[in-house]
mmCIF file of C-alpha atoms and ligand atoms in Angstrom:
data_model
loop_
_atom_site.group_PDB
_atom_site.id
_atom_site.type_symbol
_atom_site.label_atom_id
_atom_site.label_comp_id
_atom_site.label_asym_id
_atom_site.label_seq_id
_atom_site.Cartn_x
_atom_site.Cartn_y
_atom_site.Cartn_z
ATOM 1 C CA MET A 113 166.190 311.304 229.949
ATOM 2 C CA GLU A 114 167.299 314.527 231.680
ATOM 3 C CA LEU A 115 164.614 317.261 231.609
ATOM 4 C CA ILE A 116 165.881 320.763 232.385
ATOM 5 C CA PHE A 117 163.588 323.753 232.867
ATOM 6 C CA LEU A 118 164.877 327.323 232.570
ATOM 7 C CA GLU A 119 162.547 330.183 233.489
ATOM 8 C CA GLU A 120 164.018 332.398 230.766
ATOM 9 C CA VAL A 121 166.800 332.012 228.216
ATOM 10 C CA GLY A 122 167.912 333.708 224.983
ATOM 11 C CA SER A 123 167.322 330.587 222.922
ATOM 12 C CA THR A 124 167.086 326.952 224.030
ATOM 13 C CA ASN A 125 169.034 325.967 220.899
ATOM 14 C CA ALA A 126 171.828 328.416 221.728
ATOM 15 C CA TYR A 127 171.836 327.175 225.351
ATOM 16 C CA VAL A 128 172.243 323.569 224.243
ATOM 17 C CA LYS A 129 175.050 324.486 221.833
ATOM 18 C CA GLN A 130 176.854 326.456 224.566
ATOM 19 C CA HIS A 131 176.488 323.686 227.170
ATOM 20 C CA MET A 132 176.850 320.709 224.835
ATOM 21 C CA SER A 133 179.813 319.187 226.710
ATOM 22 C CA GLU A 134 178.064 319.290 230.143
ATOM 23 C CA LEU A 135 174.667 318.077 228.911
ATOM 24 C CA SER A 136 173.959 314.392 228.548
ATOM 25 C CA ASP A 137 172.854 312.773 225.319
ATOM 26 C CA SER A 138 169.021 312.979 225.071
ATOM 27 C CA ALA A 139 168.729 315.841 227.572
ATOM 28 C CA VAL A 140 165.711 318.068 226.925
ATOM 29 C CA ILE A 141 165.824 321.768 227.736
ATOM 30 C CA TYR A 142 162.674 323.865 227.837
ATOM 31 C CA THR A 143 161.776 327.351 228.913
ATOM 32 C CA SER A 144 158.882 329.704 229.598
ATOM 33 C CA HIS A 145 160.475 332.638 227.791
ATOM 34 C CA GLN A 146 162.913 332.995 224.930
ATOM 35 C CA THR A 147 164.306 336.497 224.513
ATOM 36 C CA ASP A 148 166.227 335.731 221.309
ATOM 37 C CA GLY A 149 164.467 332.752 219.710
ATOM 38 C CA ARG A 150 165.930 331.608 216.414
ATOM 39 C CA GLY A 151 164.063 330.452 213.331
ATOM 40 C CA ARG A 152 165.118 328.876 210.055
ATOM 41 C CA LEU A 153 167.002 330.926 207.471
ATOM 42 C CA SER A 154 168.203 333.449 210.075
ATOM 43 C CA ARG A 155 164.641 334.444 210.974
ATOM 44 C CA LYS A 156 163.463 335.133 214.537
ATOM 45 C CA TRP A 157 161.060 332.933 216.494
ATOM 46 C CA ILE A 158 159.023 335.294 218.604
ATOM 47 C CA ASP A 159 158.031 334.594 222.193
ATOM 48 C CA THR A 160 154.239 334.369 222.338
ATOM 49 C CA GLY A 161 153.881 333.832 226.068
ATOM 50 C CA GLU A 162 154.900 331.405 228.787
ATOM 51 C CA ASN A 163 152.432 328.611 228.180
ATOM 52 C CA ASN A 164 153.905 327.599 224.855
ATOM 53 C CA ILE A 165 156.578 325.087 223.949
ATOM 54 C CA TYR A 166 160.134 326.295 223.427
ATOM 55 C CA MET A 167 162.341 323.252 223.742
ATOM 56 C CA THR A 168 165.537 321.685 222.445
ATOM 57 C CA PHE A 169 166.699 318.076 222.365
ATOM 58 C CA CYS A 170 170.429 317.672 223.011
ATOM 59 C CA LEU A 171 171.449 314.764 220.781
ATOM 60 C CA LYS A 172 174.840 313.146 220.474
ATOM 61 C CA PRO A 173 174.404 310.420 217.854
ATOM 62 C CA SER A 174 177.498 308.515 216.793
ATOM 63 C CA CYS A 175 179.194 309.620 213.564
ATOM 64 C CA GLU A 176 178.102 306.388 211.880
ATOM 65 C CA PHE A 177 174.626 307.974 211.625
ATOM 66 C CA GLN A 178 175.971 311.174 210.025
ATOM 67 C CA GLU A 179 173.958 310.751 206.832
ATOM 68 C CA ILE A 180 170.671 311.020 208.617
ATOM 69 C CA TYR A 181 171.462 313.985 210.903
ATOM 70 C CA SER A 182 169.650 316.289 208.490
ATOM 71 C CA ASN A 183 166.542 314.062 208.587
ATOM 72 C CA LEU A 184 166.091 314.540 212.337
ATOM 73 C CA THR A 185 163.961 317.640 211.719
ATOM 74 C CA GLN A 186 161.647 315.520 209.546
ATOM 75 C CA TYR A 187 161.536 312.858 212.260
ATOM 76 C CA LEU A 188 160.531 315.541 214.779
ATOM 77 C CA SER A 189 157.805 316.860 212.453
ATOM 78 C CA VAL A 190 156.346 313.332 212.309
ATOM 79 C CA VAL A 191 156.592 313.049 216.112
ATOM 80 C CA LEU A 192 154.653 316.296 216.431
ATOM 81 C CA CYS A 193 151.926 315.128 214.011
ATOM 82 C CA LYS A 194 151.547 311.945 216.078
ATOM 83 C CA THR A 195 151.364 314.009 219.280
ATOM 84 C CA LEU A 196 148.681 316.259 217.765
ATOM 85 C CA GLU A 197 146.758 313.132 216.686
ATOM 86 C CA LYS A 198 146.574 312.182 220.378
ATOM 87 C CA TYR A 199 144.739 315.504 220.893
ATOM 88 C CA GLY A 200 142.383 314.605 218.045
ATOM 89 C CA VAL A 201 143.965 317.116 215.656
ATOM 90 C CA ASP A 202 144.908 316.314 212.029
ATOM 91 C CA SER A 203 148.021 318.043 210.777
ATOM 92 C CA LYS A 204 150.074 318.257 207.601
ATOM 93 C CA ILE A 205 153.799 318.566 206.953
ATOM 94 C CA LYS A 206 155.118 321.233 204.626
ATOM 95 C CA TRP A 207 158.502 320.009 203.360
ATOM 96 C CA PRO A 208 160.902 319.813 204.946
ATOM 97 C CA ASN A 209 159.552 320.183 208.493
ATOM 98 C CA ASP A 210 156.857 322.802 209.051
ATOM 99 C CA VAL A 211 153.736 321.423 210.718
ATOM 100 C CA LEU A 212 150.421 322.963 209.650
ATOM 101 C CA VAL A 213 146.847 322.642 210.832
ATOM 102 C CA ASP A 214 144.189 323.903 208.396
ATOM 103 C CA GLY A 215 147.026 325.403 206.318
ATOM 104 C CA LYS A 216 148.335 327.467 209.251
ATOM 105 C CA LYS A 217 151.673 326.960 210.968
ATOM 106 C CA ILE A 218 151.439 325.525 214.482
ATOM 107 C CA ALA A 219 155.129 324.808 215.042
ATOM 108 C CA GLY A 220 158.622 325.474 213.804
ATOM 109 C CA ILE A 221 161.641 323.176 213.970
ATOM 110 C CA LEU A 222 165.305 324.156 213.824
ATOM 111 C CA SER A 223 168.332 321.882 213.976
ATOM 112 C CA GLU A 224 171.791 323.277 214.653
ATOM 113 C CA THR A 225 175.045 321.347 214.742
ATOM 114 C CA SER A 226 177.607 322.007 217.443
ATOM 115 C CA MET A 227 181.240 321.727 216.363
ATOM 116 C CA GLN A 228 184.537 322.238 218.173
ATOM 117 C CA GLY A 229 187.020 322.985 215.447
ATOM 118 C CA SER A 230 186.345 320.266 212.926
ATOM 119 C CA SER A 231 184.998 317.747 215.437
ATOM 120 C CA PHE A 232 181.292 317.080 215.834
ATOM 121 C CA LYS A 233 179.958 317.629 219.371
ATOM 122 C CA GLY A 234 176.227 317.141 218.932
ATOM 123 C CA ILE A 235 172.955 318.449 217.595
ATOM 124 C CA ALA A 236 170.590 321.010 219.118
ATOM 125 C CA LEU A 237 167.205 319.983 217.734
ATOM 126 C CA GLY A 238 164.726 322.698 218.685
ATOM 127 C CA ILE A 239 160.991 323.004 218.377
ATOM 128 C CA GLY A 240 158.574 325.803 219.150
ATOM 129 C CA VAL A 241 154.896 324.877 219.363
ATOM 130 C CA ASN A 242 152.069 327.392 219.553
ATOM 131 C CA LEU A 243 150.219 325.728 222.395
ATOM 132 C CA ASN A 244 148.298 328.497 224.145
ATOM 133 C CA THR A 245 148.984 331.467 221.862
ATOM 134 C CA SER A 246 145.932 333.737 221.754
ATOM 135 C CA GLN A 247 144.177 334.578 218.485
ATOM 136 C CA ALA A 248 145.177 338.229 218.947
ATOM 137 C CA LEU A 249 148.873 337.320 219.117
ATOM 138 C CA LEU A 250 148.566 334.880 216.213
ATOM 139 C CA ASP A 251 147.097 337.691 214.123
ATOM 140 C CA SER A 252 150.221 339.763 214.743
ATOM 141 C CA ILE A 253 152.469 337.105 213.133
ATOM 142 C CA ASP A 254 153.333 337.883 209.496
ATOM 143 C CA LYS A 255 152.322 334.421 208.204
ATOM 144 C CA PRO A 256 149.147 332.364 208.855
ATOM 145 C CA ALA A 257 149.579 330.739 212.267
ATOM 146 C CA THR A 258 147.418 328.816 214.692
ATOM 147 C CA SER A 259 147.679 327.329 218.188
ATOM 148 C CA LEU A 260 146.375 324.145 219.785
ATOM 149 C CA ALA A 261 144.300 326.166 222.285
ATOM 150 C CA VAL A 262 142.607 328.102 219.456
ATOM 151 C CA ILE A 263 141.887 324.870 217.550
ATOM 152 C CA LEU A 264 140.489 323.020 220.580
ATOM 153 C CA ASN A 265 139.050 326.120 222.226
ATOM 154 C CA LYS A 266 140.546 325.247 225.603
ATOM 155 C CA GLU A 267 143.710 325.818 227.648
ATOM 156 C CA ILE A 268 146.393 323.174 227.007
ATOM 157 C CA ASP A 269 148.491 321.757 229.843
ATOM 158 C CA ARG A 270 152.084 322.473 228.777
ATOM 159 C CA GLU A 271 153.780 319.802 230.949
ATOM 160 C CA LYS A 272 151.413 317.097 229.728
ATOM 161 C CA PHE A 273 151.982 318.071 226.088
ATOM 162 C CA LEU A 274 155.742 318.164 226.620
ATOM 163 C CA LYS A 275 155.722 314.665 228.127
ATOM 164 C CA THR A 276 153.588 313.256 225.307
ATOM 165 C CA LEU A 277 155.925 314.794 222.712
ATOM 166 C CA THR A 278 159.183 313.672 224.343
ATOM 167 C CA ASP A 279 157.859 310.134 224.986
ATOM 168 C CA GLU A 280 156.818 309.890 221.330
ATOM 169 C CA PHE A 281 160.255 311.211 220.271
ATOM 170 C CA PHE A 282 162.283 308.691 222.262
ATOM 171 C CA LEU A 283 159.953 305.777 221.476
ATOM 172 C CA ASN A 284 161.497 305.312 218.023
ATOM 173 C CA TYR A 285 164.581 307.574 218.102
ATOM 174 C CA ASN A 286 167.182 304.776 218.150
ATOM 175 C CA ARG A 287 165.365 302.854 215.447
ATOM 176 C CA PHE A 288 165.225 306.050 213.357
ATOM 177 C CA LEU A 289 168.998 306.514 213.700
ATOM 178 C CA ASN A 290 169.515 302.999 212.377
ATOM 179 C CA THR A 291 166.856 303.092 209.651
ATOM 180 C CA GLY A 292 166.780 306.711 208.493
ATOM 181 C CA PHE A 293 164.008 308.561 206.658
ATOM 182 C CA ALA A 294 162.691 305.348 205.062
ATOM 183 C CA MET A 295 161.209 304.464 208.485
ATOM 184 C CA ILE A 296 158.857 307.464 208.435
ATOM 185 C CA ARG A 297 158.409 307.927 204.665
ATOM 186 C CA ASP A 298 154.900 306.438 204.430
ATOM 187 C CA PHE A 299 153.608 308.543 207.328
ATOM 188 C CA TYR A 300 155.346 311.627 205.915
ATOM 189 C CA LEU A 301 153.842 311.106 202.433
ATOM 190 C CA ASN A 302 150.384 310.628 203.941
ATOM 191 C CA HIS A 303 150.746 313.940 205.753
ATOM 192 C CA ALA A 304 152.535 315.943 203.036
ATOM 193 C CA SER A 305 150.669 319.180 202.350
ATOM 194 C CA PHE A 306 152.091 319.918 198.932
ATOM 195 C CA LEU A 307 152.220 316.696 196.894
ATOM 196 C CA ASN A 308 150.861 316.814 193.334
ATOM 197 C CA THR A 309 150.649 320.585 193.337
ATOM 198 C CA ASP A 310 152.713 323.186 191.497
ATOM 199 C CA ILE A 311 155.040 324.914 193.918
ATOM 200 C CA SER A 312 158.053 327.220 194.017
ATOM 201 C CA VAL A 313 160.949 326.572 196.346
ATOM 202 C CA ASN A 314 163.622 329.010 197.472
ATOM 203 C CA VAL A 315 166.889 327.063 197.368
ATOM 204 C CA LEU A 316 169.590 329.295 198.845
ATOM 205 C CA GLY A 317 168.202 332.306 196.971
ATOM 206 C CA LYS A 318 167.457 330.497 193.690
ATOM 207 C CA ILE A 319 163.791 329.822 192.907
ATOM 208 C CA GLU A 320 163.001 326.303 191.635
ATOM 209 C CA SER A 321 159.468 325.596 190.368
ATOM 210 C CA GLY A 322 157.565 322.485 189.342
ATOM 211 C CA CYS A 323 155.045 319.915 190.431
ATOM 212 C CA ALA A 324 155.980 318.248 193.747
ATOM 213 C CA VAL A 325 155.804 314.612 192.688
ATOM 214 C CA ASP A 326 157.632 312.673 195.400
ATOM 215 C CA ILE A 327 159.737 312.514 198.520
ATOM 216 C CA THR A 328 162.753 310.223 198.118
ATOM 217 C CA GLN A 329 163.892 307.505 200.526
ATOM 218 C CA ASP A 330 166.303 310.145 201.910
ATOM 219 C CA GLY A 331 163.614 312.781 202.510
ATOM 220 C CA ALA A 332 164.485 314.954 199.497
ATOM 221 C CA LEU A 333 161.743 316.721 197.524
ATOM 222 C CA VAL A 334 161.300 315.807 193.841
ATOM 223 C CA LEU A 335 159.969 318.518 191.546
ATOM 224 C CA GLU A 336 158.947 317.755 187.956
ATOM 225 C CA LYS A 337 158.786 320.269 185.128
ATOM 226 C CA ASP A 338 158.671 319.549 181.368
ATOM 227 C CA ASN A 339 159.254 315.855 182.157
ATOM 228 C CA ILE A 340 162.524 316.657 183.928
ATOM 229 C CA LYS A 341 162.902 315.680 187.572
ATOM 230 C CA ASN A 342 164.803 317.897 189.997
ATOM 231 C CA THR A 343 165.652 316.553 193.454
ATOM 232 C CA LEU A 344 166.001 319.173 196.181
ATOM 233 C CA LEU A 345 167.856 318.442 199.412
ATOM 234 C CA ILE A 346 167.222 321.812 201.057
ATOM 235 C CA GLY A 347 164.913 324.756 200.511
ATOM 236 C CA ASP A 348 161.889 326.667 201.631
ATOM 237 C CA ILE A 349 158.525 326.229 199.903
ATOM 238 C CA LEU A 350 157.193 329.681 199.016
HETATM 239 C C1 BTN B 1405 161.200 328.031 212.090
HETATM 240 O O1 BTN B 1405 161.715 329.035 211.583
HETATM 241 O O2 BTN B 1405 160.115 327.607 211.704
HETATM 242 C C2 BTN B 1405 161.916 327.288 213.189
HETATM 243 C C3 BTN B 1405 161.606 327.849 214.536
HETATM 244 C C4 BTN B 1405 162.252 327.073 215.673
HETATM 245 C C5 BTN B 1405 161.911 327.668 217.029
HETATM 246 C C6 BTN B 1405 162.414 326.854 218.177
HETATM 247 S S1 BTN B 1405 161.799 327.432 219.726
HETATM 248 C C7 BTN B 1405 162.930 326.424 220.588
HETATM 249 C C8 BTN B 1405 164.241 326.441 219.815
HETATM 250 N N1 BTN B 1405 165.080 327.535 220.220
HETATM 251 C C9 BTN B 1405 165.231 328.453 219.265
HETATM 252 O O3 BTN B 1405 165.876 329.511 219.363
HETATM 253 N N2 BTN B 1405 164.563 328.071 218.164
HETATM 254 C C10 BTN B 1405 163.928 326.781 218.348
#
């Protein structure tokens, strides 16, 4: 595995997309500062200081695994929960891939596909983890957020965390490609923050509501309302 450190970059995801042809499969790019960090749904991911995680996996899975490309963010959310467990911290997953501790967001995950014309070049699978973000900075974020340092009340070694996370990622990555979401479904269900509660989901601007009753074998969210089941493939829980 190739590990590349950049002191500062606009966005590690954008960097991986731009350099996809030169980077090897499974390369990991990380930085101390992102000046133009990207979040889901065209949001920004703000830089909260150098001792946090801003990293992107450069992945070039064969087209035969195309159906599970979209599940890679869920795989990474599970990998992060397992990494946090090693620090003695219990976390939850908010479908599809936000990781929360005590109901507050500790990390964000964003997958972007790189295409050249109509041909698939690879996936930039990015993750930002609030590792050493101070309480003061967390308070300035518009949604409830936490950091590992605040939870454990101590400074976290970034390189050690990064190694634990990447080792955990590559431990089962090939098996995940071959098995798909079913491989992590039990763990995901056990860590789901929203099951059996009434929720609303923004699906490309349309609000869908109901009781979150299940996650399918493909990682989709099942909502139930008036005895009618509605399976959602994408969306943002409000
Ligand atoms: C979210 O909106 O929750 C997803 C945030 C993803 C942030 C990470 S930080 C590293 C990588 N590079 C980016 O520009 N974004 C992702």
